[in-house]
Each structure stands twice: as structure tokens, then as C-alpha cells.
Coordinates of C-alpha atoms in Angstrom, one line a residue:
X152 CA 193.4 87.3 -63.1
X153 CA 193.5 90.9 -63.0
X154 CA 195.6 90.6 -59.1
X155 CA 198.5 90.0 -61.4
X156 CA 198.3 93.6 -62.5
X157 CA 197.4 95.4 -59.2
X158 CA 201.3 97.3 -59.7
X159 CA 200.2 98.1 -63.1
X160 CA 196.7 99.7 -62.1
X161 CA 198.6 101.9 -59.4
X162 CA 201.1 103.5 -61.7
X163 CA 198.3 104.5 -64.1
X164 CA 196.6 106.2 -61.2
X165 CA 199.8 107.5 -60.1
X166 CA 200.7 108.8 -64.1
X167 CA 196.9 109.9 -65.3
X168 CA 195.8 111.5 -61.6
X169 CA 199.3 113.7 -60.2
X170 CA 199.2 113.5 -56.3
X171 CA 197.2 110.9 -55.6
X172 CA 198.2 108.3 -52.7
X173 CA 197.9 104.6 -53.6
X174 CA 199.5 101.9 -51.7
X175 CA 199.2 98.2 -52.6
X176 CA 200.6 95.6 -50.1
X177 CA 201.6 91.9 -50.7
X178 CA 203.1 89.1 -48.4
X179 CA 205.1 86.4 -48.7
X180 CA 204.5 84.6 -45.3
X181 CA 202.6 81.9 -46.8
X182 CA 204.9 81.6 -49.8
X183 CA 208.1 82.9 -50.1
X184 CA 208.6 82.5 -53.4
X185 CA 205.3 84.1 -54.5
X186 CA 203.8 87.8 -53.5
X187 CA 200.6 87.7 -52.4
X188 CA 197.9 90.3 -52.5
X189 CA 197.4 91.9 -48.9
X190 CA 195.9 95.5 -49.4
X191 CA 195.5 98.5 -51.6
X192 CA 194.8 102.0 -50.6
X193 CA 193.5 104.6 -52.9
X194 CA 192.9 108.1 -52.3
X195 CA 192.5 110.1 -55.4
X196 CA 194.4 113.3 -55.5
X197 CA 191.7 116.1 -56.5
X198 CA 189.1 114.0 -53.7
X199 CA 191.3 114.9 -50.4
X200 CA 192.3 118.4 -52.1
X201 CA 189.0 119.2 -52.2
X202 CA 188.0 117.8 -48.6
X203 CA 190.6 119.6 -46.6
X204 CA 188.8 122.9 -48.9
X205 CA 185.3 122.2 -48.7
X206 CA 184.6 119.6 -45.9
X207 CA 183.8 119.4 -42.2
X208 CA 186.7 117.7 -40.2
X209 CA 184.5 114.4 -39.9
X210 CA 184.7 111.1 -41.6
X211 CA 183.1 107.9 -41.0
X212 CA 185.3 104.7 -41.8
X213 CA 183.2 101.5 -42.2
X214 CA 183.3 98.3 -44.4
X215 CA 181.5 96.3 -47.0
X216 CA 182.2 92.6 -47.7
X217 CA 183.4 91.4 -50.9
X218 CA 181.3 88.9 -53.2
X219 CA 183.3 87.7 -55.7
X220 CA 185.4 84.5 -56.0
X221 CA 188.6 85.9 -53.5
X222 CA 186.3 87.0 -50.3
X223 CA 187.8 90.4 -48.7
X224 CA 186.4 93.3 -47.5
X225 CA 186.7 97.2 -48.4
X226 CA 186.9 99.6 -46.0
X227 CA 185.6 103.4 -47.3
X228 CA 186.6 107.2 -45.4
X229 CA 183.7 108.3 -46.2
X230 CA 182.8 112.5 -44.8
X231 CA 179.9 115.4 -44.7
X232 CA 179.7 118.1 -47.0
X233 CA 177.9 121.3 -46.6
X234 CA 174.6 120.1 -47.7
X235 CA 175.2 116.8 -45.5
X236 CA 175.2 114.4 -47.9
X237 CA 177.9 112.2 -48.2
X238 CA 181.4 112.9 -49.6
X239 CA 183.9 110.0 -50.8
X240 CA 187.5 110.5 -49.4
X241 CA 189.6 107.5 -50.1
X242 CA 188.3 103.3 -50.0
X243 CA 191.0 100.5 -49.1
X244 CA 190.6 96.7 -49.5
X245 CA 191.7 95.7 -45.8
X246 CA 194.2 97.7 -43.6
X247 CA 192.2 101.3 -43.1
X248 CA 191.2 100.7 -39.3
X249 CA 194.5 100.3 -37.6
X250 CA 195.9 103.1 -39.4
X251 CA 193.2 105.3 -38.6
X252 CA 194.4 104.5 -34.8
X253 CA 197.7 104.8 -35.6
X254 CA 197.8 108.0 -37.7
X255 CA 195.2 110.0 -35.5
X256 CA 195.5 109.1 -31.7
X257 CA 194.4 112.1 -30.6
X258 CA 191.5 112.6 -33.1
X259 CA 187.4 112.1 -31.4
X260 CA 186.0 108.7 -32.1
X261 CA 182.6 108.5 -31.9
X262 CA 180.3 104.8 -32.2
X263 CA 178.0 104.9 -34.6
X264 CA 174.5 104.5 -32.5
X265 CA 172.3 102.1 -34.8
X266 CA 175.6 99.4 -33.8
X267 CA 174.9 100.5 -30.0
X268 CA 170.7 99.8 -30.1
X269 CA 171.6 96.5 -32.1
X270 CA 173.5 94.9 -29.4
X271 CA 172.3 96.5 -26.5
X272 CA 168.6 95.7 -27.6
X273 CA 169.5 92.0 -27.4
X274 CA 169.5 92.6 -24.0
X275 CA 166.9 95.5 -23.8
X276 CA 164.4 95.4 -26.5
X277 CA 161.4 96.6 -26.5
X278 CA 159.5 100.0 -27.8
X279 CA 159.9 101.9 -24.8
X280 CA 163.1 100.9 -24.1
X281 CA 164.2 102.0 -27.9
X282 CA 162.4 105.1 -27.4
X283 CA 164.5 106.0 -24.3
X284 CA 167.7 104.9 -25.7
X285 CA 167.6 107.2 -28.3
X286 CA 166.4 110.3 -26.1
X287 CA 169.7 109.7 -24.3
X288 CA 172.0 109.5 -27.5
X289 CA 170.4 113.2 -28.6
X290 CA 170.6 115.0 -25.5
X291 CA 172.5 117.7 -26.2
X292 CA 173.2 119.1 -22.8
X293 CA 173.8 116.4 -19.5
X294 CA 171.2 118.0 -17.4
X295 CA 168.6 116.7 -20.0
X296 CA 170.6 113.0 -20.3
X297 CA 170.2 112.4 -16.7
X298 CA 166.6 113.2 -16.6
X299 CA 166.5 110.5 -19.0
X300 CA 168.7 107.9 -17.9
X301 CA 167.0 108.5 -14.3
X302 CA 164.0 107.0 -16.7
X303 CA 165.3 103.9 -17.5
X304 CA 165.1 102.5 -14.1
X305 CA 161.7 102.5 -14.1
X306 CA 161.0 100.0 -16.7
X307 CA 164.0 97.7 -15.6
X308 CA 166.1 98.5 -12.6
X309 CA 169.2 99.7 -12.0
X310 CA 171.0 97.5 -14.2
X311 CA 170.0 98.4 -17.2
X312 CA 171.7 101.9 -16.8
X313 CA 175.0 99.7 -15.7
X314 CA 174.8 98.0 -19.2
X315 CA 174.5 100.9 -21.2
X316 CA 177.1 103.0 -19.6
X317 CA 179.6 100.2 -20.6
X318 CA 179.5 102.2 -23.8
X319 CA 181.7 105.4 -23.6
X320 CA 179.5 108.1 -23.4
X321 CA 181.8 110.3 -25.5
X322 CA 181.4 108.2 -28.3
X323 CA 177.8 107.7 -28.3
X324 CA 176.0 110.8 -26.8
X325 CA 175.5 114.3 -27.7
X326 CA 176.3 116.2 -24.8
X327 CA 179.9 114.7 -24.6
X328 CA 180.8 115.1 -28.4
X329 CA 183.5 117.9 -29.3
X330 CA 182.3 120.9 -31.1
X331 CA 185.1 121.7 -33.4
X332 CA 184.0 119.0 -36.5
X333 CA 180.3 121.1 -36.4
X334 CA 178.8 117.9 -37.2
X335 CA 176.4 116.2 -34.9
X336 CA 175.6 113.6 -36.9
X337 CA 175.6 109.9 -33.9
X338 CA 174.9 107.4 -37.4
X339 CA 177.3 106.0 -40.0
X340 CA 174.8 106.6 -42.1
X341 CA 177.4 108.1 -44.9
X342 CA 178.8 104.3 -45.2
X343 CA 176.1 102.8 -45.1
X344 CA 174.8 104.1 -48.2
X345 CA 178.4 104.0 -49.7
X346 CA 178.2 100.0 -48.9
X347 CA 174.7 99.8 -51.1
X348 CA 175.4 102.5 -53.5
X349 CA 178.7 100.1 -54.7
X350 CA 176.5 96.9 -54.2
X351 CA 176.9 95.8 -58.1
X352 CA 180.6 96.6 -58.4
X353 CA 181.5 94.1 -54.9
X354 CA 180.9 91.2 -57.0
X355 CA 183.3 92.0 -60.2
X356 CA 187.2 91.2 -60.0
X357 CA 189.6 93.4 -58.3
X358 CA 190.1 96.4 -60.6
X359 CA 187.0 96.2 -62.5
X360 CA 185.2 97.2 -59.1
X361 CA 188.2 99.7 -58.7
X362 CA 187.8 101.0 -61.8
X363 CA 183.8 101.0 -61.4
X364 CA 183.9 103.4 -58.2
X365 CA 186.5 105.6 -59.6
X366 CA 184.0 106.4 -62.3
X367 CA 181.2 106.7 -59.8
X368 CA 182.8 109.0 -57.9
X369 CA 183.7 111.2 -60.7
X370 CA 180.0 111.2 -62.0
X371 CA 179.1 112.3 -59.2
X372 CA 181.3 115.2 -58.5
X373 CA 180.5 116.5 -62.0
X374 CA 176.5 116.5 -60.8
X375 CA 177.1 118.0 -57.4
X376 CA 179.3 120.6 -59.0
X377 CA 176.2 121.4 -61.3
X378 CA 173.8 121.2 -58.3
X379 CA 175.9 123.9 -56.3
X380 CA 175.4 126.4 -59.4
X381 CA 171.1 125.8 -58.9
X382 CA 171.2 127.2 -55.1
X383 CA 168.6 129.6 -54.3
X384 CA 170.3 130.5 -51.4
X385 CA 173.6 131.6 -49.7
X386 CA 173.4 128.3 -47.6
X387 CA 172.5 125.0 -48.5
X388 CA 169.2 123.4 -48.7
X389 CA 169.6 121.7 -45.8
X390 CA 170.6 124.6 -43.3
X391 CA 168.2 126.1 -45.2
X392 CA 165.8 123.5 -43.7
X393 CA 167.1 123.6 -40.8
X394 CA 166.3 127.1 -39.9
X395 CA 163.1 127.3 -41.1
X396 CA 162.3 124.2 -38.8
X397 CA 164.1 126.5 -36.0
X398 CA 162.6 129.6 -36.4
X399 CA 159.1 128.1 -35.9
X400 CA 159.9 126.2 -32.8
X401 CA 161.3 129.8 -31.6
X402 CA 157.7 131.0 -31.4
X403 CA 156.9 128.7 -28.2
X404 CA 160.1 130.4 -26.5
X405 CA 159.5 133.2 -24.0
X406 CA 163.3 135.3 -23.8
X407 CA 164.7 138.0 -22.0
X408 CA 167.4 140.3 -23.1
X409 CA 170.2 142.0 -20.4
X410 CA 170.8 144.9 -22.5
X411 CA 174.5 143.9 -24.0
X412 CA 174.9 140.3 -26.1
X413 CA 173.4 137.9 -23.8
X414 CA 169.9 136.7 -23.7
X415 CA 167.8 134.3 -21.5
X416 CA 165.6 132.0 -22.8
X417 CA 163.0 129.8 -20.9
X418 CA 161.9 126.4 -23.0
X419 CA 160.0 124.4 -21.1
X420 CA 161.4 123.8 -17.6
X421 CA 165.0 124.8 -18.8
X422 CA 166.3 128.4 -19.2
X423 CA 168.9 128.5 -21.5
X424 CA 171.3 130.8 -22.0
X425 CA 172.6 132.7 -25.6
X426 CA 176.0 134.5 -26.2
X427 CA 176.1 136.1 -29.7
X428 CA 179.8 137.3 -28.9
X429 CA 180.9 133.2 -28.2
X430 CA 178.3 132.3 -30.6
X431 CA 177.2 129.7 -28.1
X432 CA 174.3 128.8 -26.1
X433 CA 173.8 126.2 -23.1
X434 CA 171.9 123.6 -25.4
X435 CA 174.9 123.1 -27.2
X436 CA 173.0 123.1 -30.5
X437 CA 174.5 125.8 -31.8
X438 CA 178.1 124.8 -31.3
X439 CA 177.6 121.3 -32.5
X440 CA 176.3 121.5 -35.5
X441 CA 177.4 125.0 -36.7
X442 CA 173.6 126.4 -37.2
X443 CA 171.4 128.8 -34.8
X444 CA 168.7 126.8 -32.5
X445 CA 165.6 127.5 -31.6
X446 CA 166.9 129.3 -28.6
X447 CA 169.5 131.5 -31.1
X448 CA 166.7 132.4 -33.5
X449 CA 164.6 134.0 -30.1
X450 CA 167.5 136.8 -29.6
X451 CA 167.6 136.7 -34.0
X452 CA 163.8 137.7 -34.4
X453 CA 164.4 140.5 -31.4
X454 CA 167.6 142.1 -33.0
X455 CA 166.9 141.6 -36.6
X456 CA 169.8 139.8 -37.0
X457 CA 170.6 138.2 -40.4
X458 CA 170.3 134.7 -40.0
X459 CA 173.1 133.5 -42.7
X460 CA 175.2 135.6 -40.6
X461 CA 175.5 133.2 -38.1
X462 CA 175.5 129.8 -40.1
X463 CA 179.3 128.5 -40.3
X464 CA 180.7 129.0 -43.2
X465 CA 181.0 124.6 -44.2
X466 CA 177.0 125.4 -45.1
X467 CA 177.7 128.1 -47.4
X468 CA 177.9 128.2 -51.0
X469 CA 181.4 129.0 -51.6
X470 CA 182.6 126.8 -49.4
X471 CA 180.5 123.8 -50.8
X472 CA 181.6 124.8 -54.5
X473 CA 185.3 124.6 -53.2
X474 CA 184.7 120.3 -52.5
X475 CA 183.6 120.1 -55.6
X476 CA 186.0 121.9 -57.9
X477 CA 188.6 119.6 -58.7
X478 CA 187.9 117.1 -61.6
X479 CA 189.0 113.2 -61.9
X480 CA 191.1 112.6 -64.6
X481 CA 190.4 110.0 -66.8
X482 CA 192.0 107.0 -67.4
X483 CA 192.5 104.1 -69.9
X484 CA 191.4 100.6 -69.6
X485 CA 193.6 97.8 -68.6
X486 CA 193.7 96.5 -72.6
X487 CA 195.4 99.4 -73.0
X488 CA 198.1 99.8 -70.2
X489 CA 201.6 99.2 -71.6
X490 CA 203.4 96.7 -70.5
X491 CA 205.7 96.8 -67.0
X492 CA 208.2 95.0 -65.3
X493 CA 206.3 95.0 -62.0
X494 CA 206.2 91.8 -60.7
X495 CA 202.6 89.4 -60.9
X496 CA 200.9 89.8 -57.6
X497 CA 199.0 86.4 -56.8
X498 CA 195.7 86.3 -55.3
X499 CA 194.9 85.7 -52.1
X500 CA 194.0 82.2 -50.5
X501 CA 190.5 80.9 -51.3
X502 CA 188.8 79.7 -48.5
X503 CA 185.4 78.3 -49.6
X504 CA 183.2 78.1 -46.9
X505 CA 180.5 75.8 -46.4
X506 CA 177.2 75.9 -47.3
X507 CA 175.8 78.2 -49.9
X508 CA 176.9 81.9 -50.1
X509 CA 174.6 84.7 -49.4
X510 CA 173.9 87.4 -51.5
X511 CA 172.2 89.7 -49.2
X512 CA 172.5 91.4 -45.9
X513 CA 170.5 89.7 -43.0
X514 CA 169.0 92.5 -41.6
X515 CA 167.2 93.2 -38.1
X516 CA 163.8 93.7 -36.9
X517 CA 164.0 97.3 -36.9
X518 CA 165.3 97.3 -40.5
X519 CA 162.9 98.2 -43.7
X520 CA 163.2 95.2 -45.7
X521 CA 163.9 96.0 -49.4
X522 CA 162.1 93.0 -51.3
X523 CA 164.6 91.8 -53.9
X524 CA 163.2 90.0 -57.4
X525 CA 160.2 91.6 -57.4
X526 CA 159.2 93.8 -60.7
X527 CA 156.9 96.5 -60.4
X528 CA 153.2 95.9 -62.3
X529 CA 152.8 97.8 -65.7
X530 CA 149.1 97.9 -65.7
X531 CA 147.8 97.3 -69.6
X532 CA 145.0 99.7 -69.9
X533 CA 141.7 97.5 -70.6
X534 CA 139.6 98.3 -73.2
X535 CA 135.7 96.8 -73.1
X536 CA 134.6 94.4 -76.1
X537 CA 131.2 95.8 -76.1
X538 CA 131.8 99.9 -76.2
X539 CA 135.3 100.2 -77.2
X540 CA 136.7 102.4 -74.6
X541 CA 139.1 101.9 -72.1
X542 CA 139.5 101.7 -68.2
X543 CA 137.3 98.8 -67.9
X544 CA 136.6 95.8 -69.6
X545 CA 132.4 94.1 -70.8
X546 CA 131.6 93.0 -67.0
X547 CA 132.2 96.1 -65.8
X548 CA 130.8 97.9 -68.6
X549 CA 128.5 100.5 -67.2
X550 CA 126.0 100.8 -70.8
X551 CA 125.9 96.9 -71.5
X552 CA 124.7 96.6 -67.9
X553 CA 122.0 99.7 -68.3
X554 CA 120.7 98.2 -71.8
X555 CA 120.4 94.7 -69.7
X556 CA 118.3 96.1 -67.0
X557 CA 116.0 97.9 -69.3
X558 CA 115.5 94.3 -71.0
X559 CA 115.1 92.7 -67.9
X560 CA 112.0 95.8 -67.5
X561 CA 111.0 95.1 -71.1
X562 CA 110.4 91.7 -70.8
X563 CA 107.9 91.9 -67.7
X564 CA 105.8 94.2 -69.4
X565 CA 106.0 91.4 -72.6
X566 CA 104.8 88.9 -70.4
X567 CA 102.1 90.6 -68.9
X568 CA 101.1 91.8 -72.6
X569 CA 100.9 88.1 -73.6
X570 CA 98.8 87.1 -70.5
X571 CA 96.3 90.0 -72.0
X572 CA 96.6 89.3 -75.4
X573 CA 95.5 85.5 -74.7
X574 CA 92.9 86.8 -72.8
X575 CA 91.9 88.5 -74.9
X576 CA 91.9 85.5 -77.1
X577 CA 90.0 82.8 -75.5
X578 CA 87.2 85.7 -74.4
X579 CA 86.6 85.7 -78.0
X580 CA 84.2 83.5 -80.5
X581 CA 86.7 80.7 -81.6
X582 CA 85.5 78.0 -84.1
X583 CA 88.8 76.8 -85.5
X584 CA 92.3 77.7 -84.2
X585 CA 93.3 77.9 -88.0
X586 CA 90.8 80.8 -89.1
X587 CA 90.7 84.5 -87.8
X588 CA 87.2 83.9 -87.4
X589 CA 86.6 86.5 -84.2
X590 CA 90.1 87.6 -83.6
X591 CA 89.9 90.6 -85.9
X592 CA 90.5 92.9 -82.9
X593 CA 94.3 91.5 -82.4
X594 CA 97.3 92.5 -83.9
X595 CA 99.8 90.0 -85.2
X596 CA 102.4 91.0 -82.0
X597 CA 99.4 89.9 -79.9
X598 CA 99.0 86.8 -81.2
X599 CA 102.6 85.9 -81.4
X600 CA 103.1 86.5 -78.2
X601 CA 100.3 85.2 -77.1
X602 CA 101.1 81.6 -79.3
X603 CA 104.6 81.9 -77.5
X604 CA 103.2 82.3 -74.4
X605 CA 101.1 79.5 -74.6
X606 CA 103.7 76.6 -76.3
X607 CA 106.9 77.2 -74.2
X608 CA 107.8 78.6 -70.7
X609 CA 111.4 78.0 -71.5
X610 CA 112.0 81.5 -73.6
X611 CA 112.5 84.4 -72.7
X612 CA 110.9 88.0 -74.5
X613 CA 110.8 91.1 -74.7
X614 CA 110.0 94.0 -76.7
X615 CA 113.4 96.5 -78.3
X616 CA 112.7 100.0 -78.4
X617 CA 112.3 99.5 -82.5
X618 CA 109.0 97.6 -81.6
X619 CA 111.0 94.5 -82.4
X620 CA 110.0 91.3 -80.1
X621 CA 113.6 89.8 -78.9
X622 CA 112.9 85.9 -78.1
X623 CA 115.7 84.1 -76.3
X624 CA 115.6 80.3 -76.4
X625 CA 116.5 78.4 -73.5
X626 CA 115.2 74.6 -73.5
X627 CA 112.1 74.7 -76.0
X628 CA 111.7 74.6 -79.5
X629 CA 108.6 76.8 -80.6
X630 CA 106.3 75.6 -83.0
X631 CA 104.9 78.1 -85.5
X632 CA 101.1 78.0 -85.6
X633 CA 100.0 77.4 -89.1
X634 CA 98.0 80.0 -89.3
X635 CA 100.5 82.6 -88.6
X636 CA 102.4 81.0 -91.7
X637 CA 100.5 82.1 -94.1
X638 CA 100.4 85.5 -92.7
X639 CA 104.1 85.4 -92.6
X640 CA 104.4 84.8 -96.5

């Protein structure tokens, strides 16, 4: 069991990786004699380094059940870098919550929304209802929240305000959240994907799925240290994004300037109000997430302001280099760790639960369901029996089905040929039906057809393009006329 080495895997982290912060925990309440595993911390040195350089003051804690044999759970810090994406601080099997509480009392502590909708909708579902509930969790500024919660009433009473207020409003909503992180992100989106992107390694033992994310992680900084050196911009792509999207919403602004550093801009049935000295503006936009809005970019386009100017430095390329800069070390695998005196940690109690275990998340309504054991078709490119090319196959070959209509043509024209040719026949002076005694005037293709015509009605004819007549049999068997054998030979 590779628990029994959990002391051995932190000093190799401790020797190959200088600085970095690992605590694994054991108890002996439920045997004295033995140490059980409780915990283990890890927070790689160059990671936090890098953070505290590079980082927004943000990080999103969530956790991510275990699959394997011993059941557990592990708990990632997981933060925002300039470009928003996600940035791995440090991951914990058990114990990170309380001492987030503990450590930072004093730190903001914002609910991640999608939680809010899921048990609140239970409650209040519906469209509408959803619809509402999320205009409330982005206003910005209160005036606008309480033109929206003043909406809710009307689709089901007072008490439906009563329920959602139950929620802090500081944890939830946008016009309460502090602006010093520059982040304005309401999801815990960042974990989320942390929990999926990890989904493989949750079902390996203990240090394998360690070990597994360790090497992730360092994969990863490598390729977001190379992606910094492709910008095309001072800022990253997406405050690069972000402003463009600004800047065109700015157009439906009308603005007035008083002169000094302070301009007044109407949108819609708010005027707003833009201080380039505070670098703030009464939408609260601008101080929340660290980029100009709509309203900023009305007094930008007036003054010919330089727009990176006023973009906080977290979004700019120097900054975002800095989270990435420090490497991972490498490290040996457990075959080749020397051996300790650290004592054999146990593992933890196995509780088997009843009934068979599931592999996947149960997710909601709202939820996009990812269908799992499905492959994706690999077309085989047809190719036709008849003409040899591909993209289709013989009954959907477009030439066989031209040359069959043309001997569908073909053989109407036969039949009405033989209907003249035996005509043509029987008008003549016949004495015996073997001599050509009075049928000088008819080719042999008129009398064979006409002889055909005459013996069966189960055939089918027609006449090629070559002059060739094409006879398909169906349910007859023609005689040949014994005069037309000797012509034959």
C-alpha cells in the first residue's frame, strides 16, 4: 500500500523541491498502537512563489471526491491569472476548509452562485425566475439590484425575496463584493474544471494521483510560460477581449465632460459618473474587475487616452510572465526513494457502502450532459461497384441510374418497332412461315423482334446504342424460329 510511504513521499518533495510546505497528518484515536492516515497538504514551493508575483489576491477552495478503494476527498486552492484562466496553488486530501477559516478571518468570502440557483431553484425554478436570479447576482451597483429584486414579487410574492435574502448578499452579489482582489468572477468555475481536469488520476492509489498532478501542473506551467512569449499585445487576450467588447457598447453612451477629470455619462435611465484621478466610476465595473467599462471608454475616445493605460497591471504581460517563471523540479519515482526510518502510516478505515458505486457526477437539469462511452463515427469513404469512384456507393450511382433510364427509353421504342415490324409482316403475302417468300422487305432485327414479340410477353428489349438488341428474360423461354436458324449459321 503506498499510505505506508506517505512520510517518505514528503521528504522527497521537501529534498527535490526547497521551500515547499507539505504536511501529512495521522491519528491514533481509533488505534493507538497504529498511525493512521488523516491528511496531507501540499503546496509546491515555485507555485505560491509565483502566485504572490503574478496572481490576483483570489482563490477558490472546493473539493473532488475520491474513487479509489480508501474513499476521501481532496480539496484544491485553486486562483486567477492575468488571462483568467485558472492557476493551481496548493491541493489537500481533507483538512483545507477549516484552516482557510482559521488562517484568514478577516479575508472576503464569497458563495459561488451556481451552488445558490441549485438550491434555491428547488424552491423557485422556473425560466423566468432563473433569469432574474442571475440579473440580481451581476448587478454591479444596488440601485440596479433593487430594480431587480422589486421584480421578483411579481411572479411569486413577497416571499420569494425573503428566501433569497437568507443568502448574504456580500457573498453572492456584485454590488457588495470588495474591490481590492480585481476579480469579479461570482462562479467556482476554476475548481470545477480542476475536479474534471484530475478525473483519471482520483481513481489511482494515494501517491500515484499525487504524483500524477504534480506532473500536470508542471506541464502546464511550462505551456503557459511559452504562451505568454506569443502575446500580441501588452495585455492579455482576454482584457484584450474585453475592451474591444467595451468600446463598442460605448457608442450607445451619450457623455458630458466638466472641464477637469470627471465626466457624466447617461446609459439608459442611469447617469453614471467617471473619475480618471480615483480611476473609478459609479457602476463599479471599473473597480471590480481592474478593466475600463463602457462608461470609462466614453471619456477614453474623448481624450485620446491610451487604453492599456488604464488596465491594472495583473492583465499585463509582465506581470502574467512573473506566475509563470518558476519551474517544478523533478522528482524520482517511489522504486527509487531510499529507504527511511519514518514510521508506516496505515490507511484509513474502509467503509464499503451499499449498493454499487458510482462513477459519475449526477448532474442537474441545467447541466450539459457529457455522454460517456460513446466513440465518435470514422466515416469509411464509399466507393461505387459500378464506376469506381468514391462518395457514394451503386444505388446512388448517378451514371448507372442515367444508362438505366435511357434503357428504360430504348426499350419503348423496341416495342413499338416490333408492333410495326409484325405488321409489317402479316400485311405481307405469307405461304409458309418457314420460307422468305414475301418478306424480302424486312431486315433480320425486324423479324427477330417481331418473332420475340410474338412468342413471349415475359422479356424485356431494347436496342444498345451499338445497334445491339439487349433481351432480358423474366419467366419465358423463347423459341428460335427455324427459319432464322439457318440464317444464323
Amino acid at each position: 500500500m503506498e499510505f505506508s510511504r506517505i512520510y517518505d513521499y514528503a521528504d522527497m518533495i521537501r529534498t527535490t523541491n526547497p521551500g515547499s510546505t507539505i504536511v501529512a497528518r495521522t491519528s491514533k484515536e481509533i488505534e493507538p498502537s497504529k498511525e493512521i492516515f488523516a491528511g496531507i497538504y501540499i503546496c509546491l514551493y515555485a507555485l505560491k512563489t509565483c502566485w504572490l508575483e503574478g496572481c490576483r489576491r483570489v482563490i477558490g477552495f472546493d473539493g473532488a471526491f475520491l474513487k479509489g478503494v480508501c474513499k476521501g476527498e481532496l480539496l484544491s486552492c485553486i486562483s486567477k491569472d492575468g488571462n483568467n484562466q485558472r492557476y493551481h496553488v496548493a491541493w489537500a486530501v481533507k483538512g483545507l476548509v477549516q484552516a482557510v477559516y482559521e488562517l484568514m478571518p478577516n479575508a472576503e468570502h464569497r458563495m459561488c452562485v451556481k451552488h445558490i440557483w441549485s438550491n434555491w431553484k428547488r424552491t423557485w425554478g422556473g425560466e423566468e425566475r432563473r433569469k432574474k436570479f442571475w440579473d440580481c447576482a451581476r448587478a454591479s451597483f444596488e440601485a440596479f439590484l433593487k430594480v431587480k429584486l422589486d421584480e421578483l414579487p411579481e411572479l411569486s410574492g413577497n416571499k420569494i425575496i425573503k428566501d433569497l435574502l437568507r443568502y448574504p448578499k456580500q457573498s453572492w452579489c456584485k454590488a457588495f463584493f470588495k474591490d481590492c482582489s480585481k476579480c469579479d468572477v461570482m462562479e467556482n468555475i476554476m475548481c470545477e474544471t480542476f475536479n474534471s481536469w484530475i478525473l483519471t488520476s482520483r481513481h489511482k492509489p494515494i501517491i500515484t494521483m499525487l504524483e500524477e498532478i504534480r506532473v500536470k501542473v508542471t506541464e502546464r506551467m511550462t505551456n503557459m510560460r511559452e504562451f505568454a512569449t506569443k502575446w500580441i499585445s501588452d495585455i492579455s487576450h482576454m482584457a484584450l477581449g474585453y475592451t474591444e467588447e467595451q468600446s463598442i457598447r460605448a457608442t450607445k453612451h451619450e457623455y458630458k465632460w466638466n472641464g477637469d477629470t470627471e465626466f457624466e455619462i447617461q446609459d439608459g435611465i442611469y447617469k453614471h459618473i467617471v473619475d480618471f484621478v480615483k480611476k473609478e466610476c459609479t457602476c463599479r465595473m471599473w473597480q471590480l474587475k481592474g478593466i475600463p467599462c463602457s462608461h470609462t471608454f466614453c471619456a477614453i475616445f474623448l481624450k485620446k487616452y491610451d487604453t492599456t493605460d488604464y488596465v491594472e497591471h495583473w492583465y499585463k504581460d509582465k506581470t502574467y510572465f512573473k506566475a509563470f517563471i518558476c519551474c517544478i523540479q523533478p522528482m524520482a519515482n517511489m522504486e527509487m526513494w531510499t529507504s527511511t526510518q519514518n514510521p508506516k502510516v496505515e490507511p484509513p478505515v474502509i467503509t464499503k457502502m451499499p449498493g454499487r458505486p458510482k462513477k459519475h457526477k449526477i448532474k442537474t437539469q441545467d447541466e450539459p450532459i457529457k455522454k460517456f462511452g460513446k466513440r465518435s463515427r470514422k466515416r469509411t469513404p464509399m466507393t461505387c461497384s459500378y464506376c469506381k469512384t468514391t462518395g457514394h456507393n451503386k444505388k446512388g450511382c448517378a451514371i448507372l441510374k442515367e444508362q438505366s433510364s435511357s434503357a428504360g427509353v430504348g426499350s419503348s421504342i423496341a416495342n413499338a418497332q416490333a408492333t410495326t415490324a409484325a405488321s409489317r409482316c402479316h400485311s405481307s403475302t405469307t405461304t409458309d412461315a418457314g420460307s422468305w417468300h414475301g418478306r424480302d422487305n424486312l431486315s433480320l432485327s425486324d423479324v427477330l423482334r417481331m418473332e420475340i414479340y410474338s412468342t413471349s410477353s415475359h422479356m424485356d428489349f431494347s436496342m444498345a446504342k451499338d445497334g445491339i438488341l439487349l433481351i432480358r428474360y423474366t419467366a419465358a423461354v423463347v423459341q428460335i424460329p427455324q427459319y432464322l436458324t439457318g440464317i444464323w449459321d
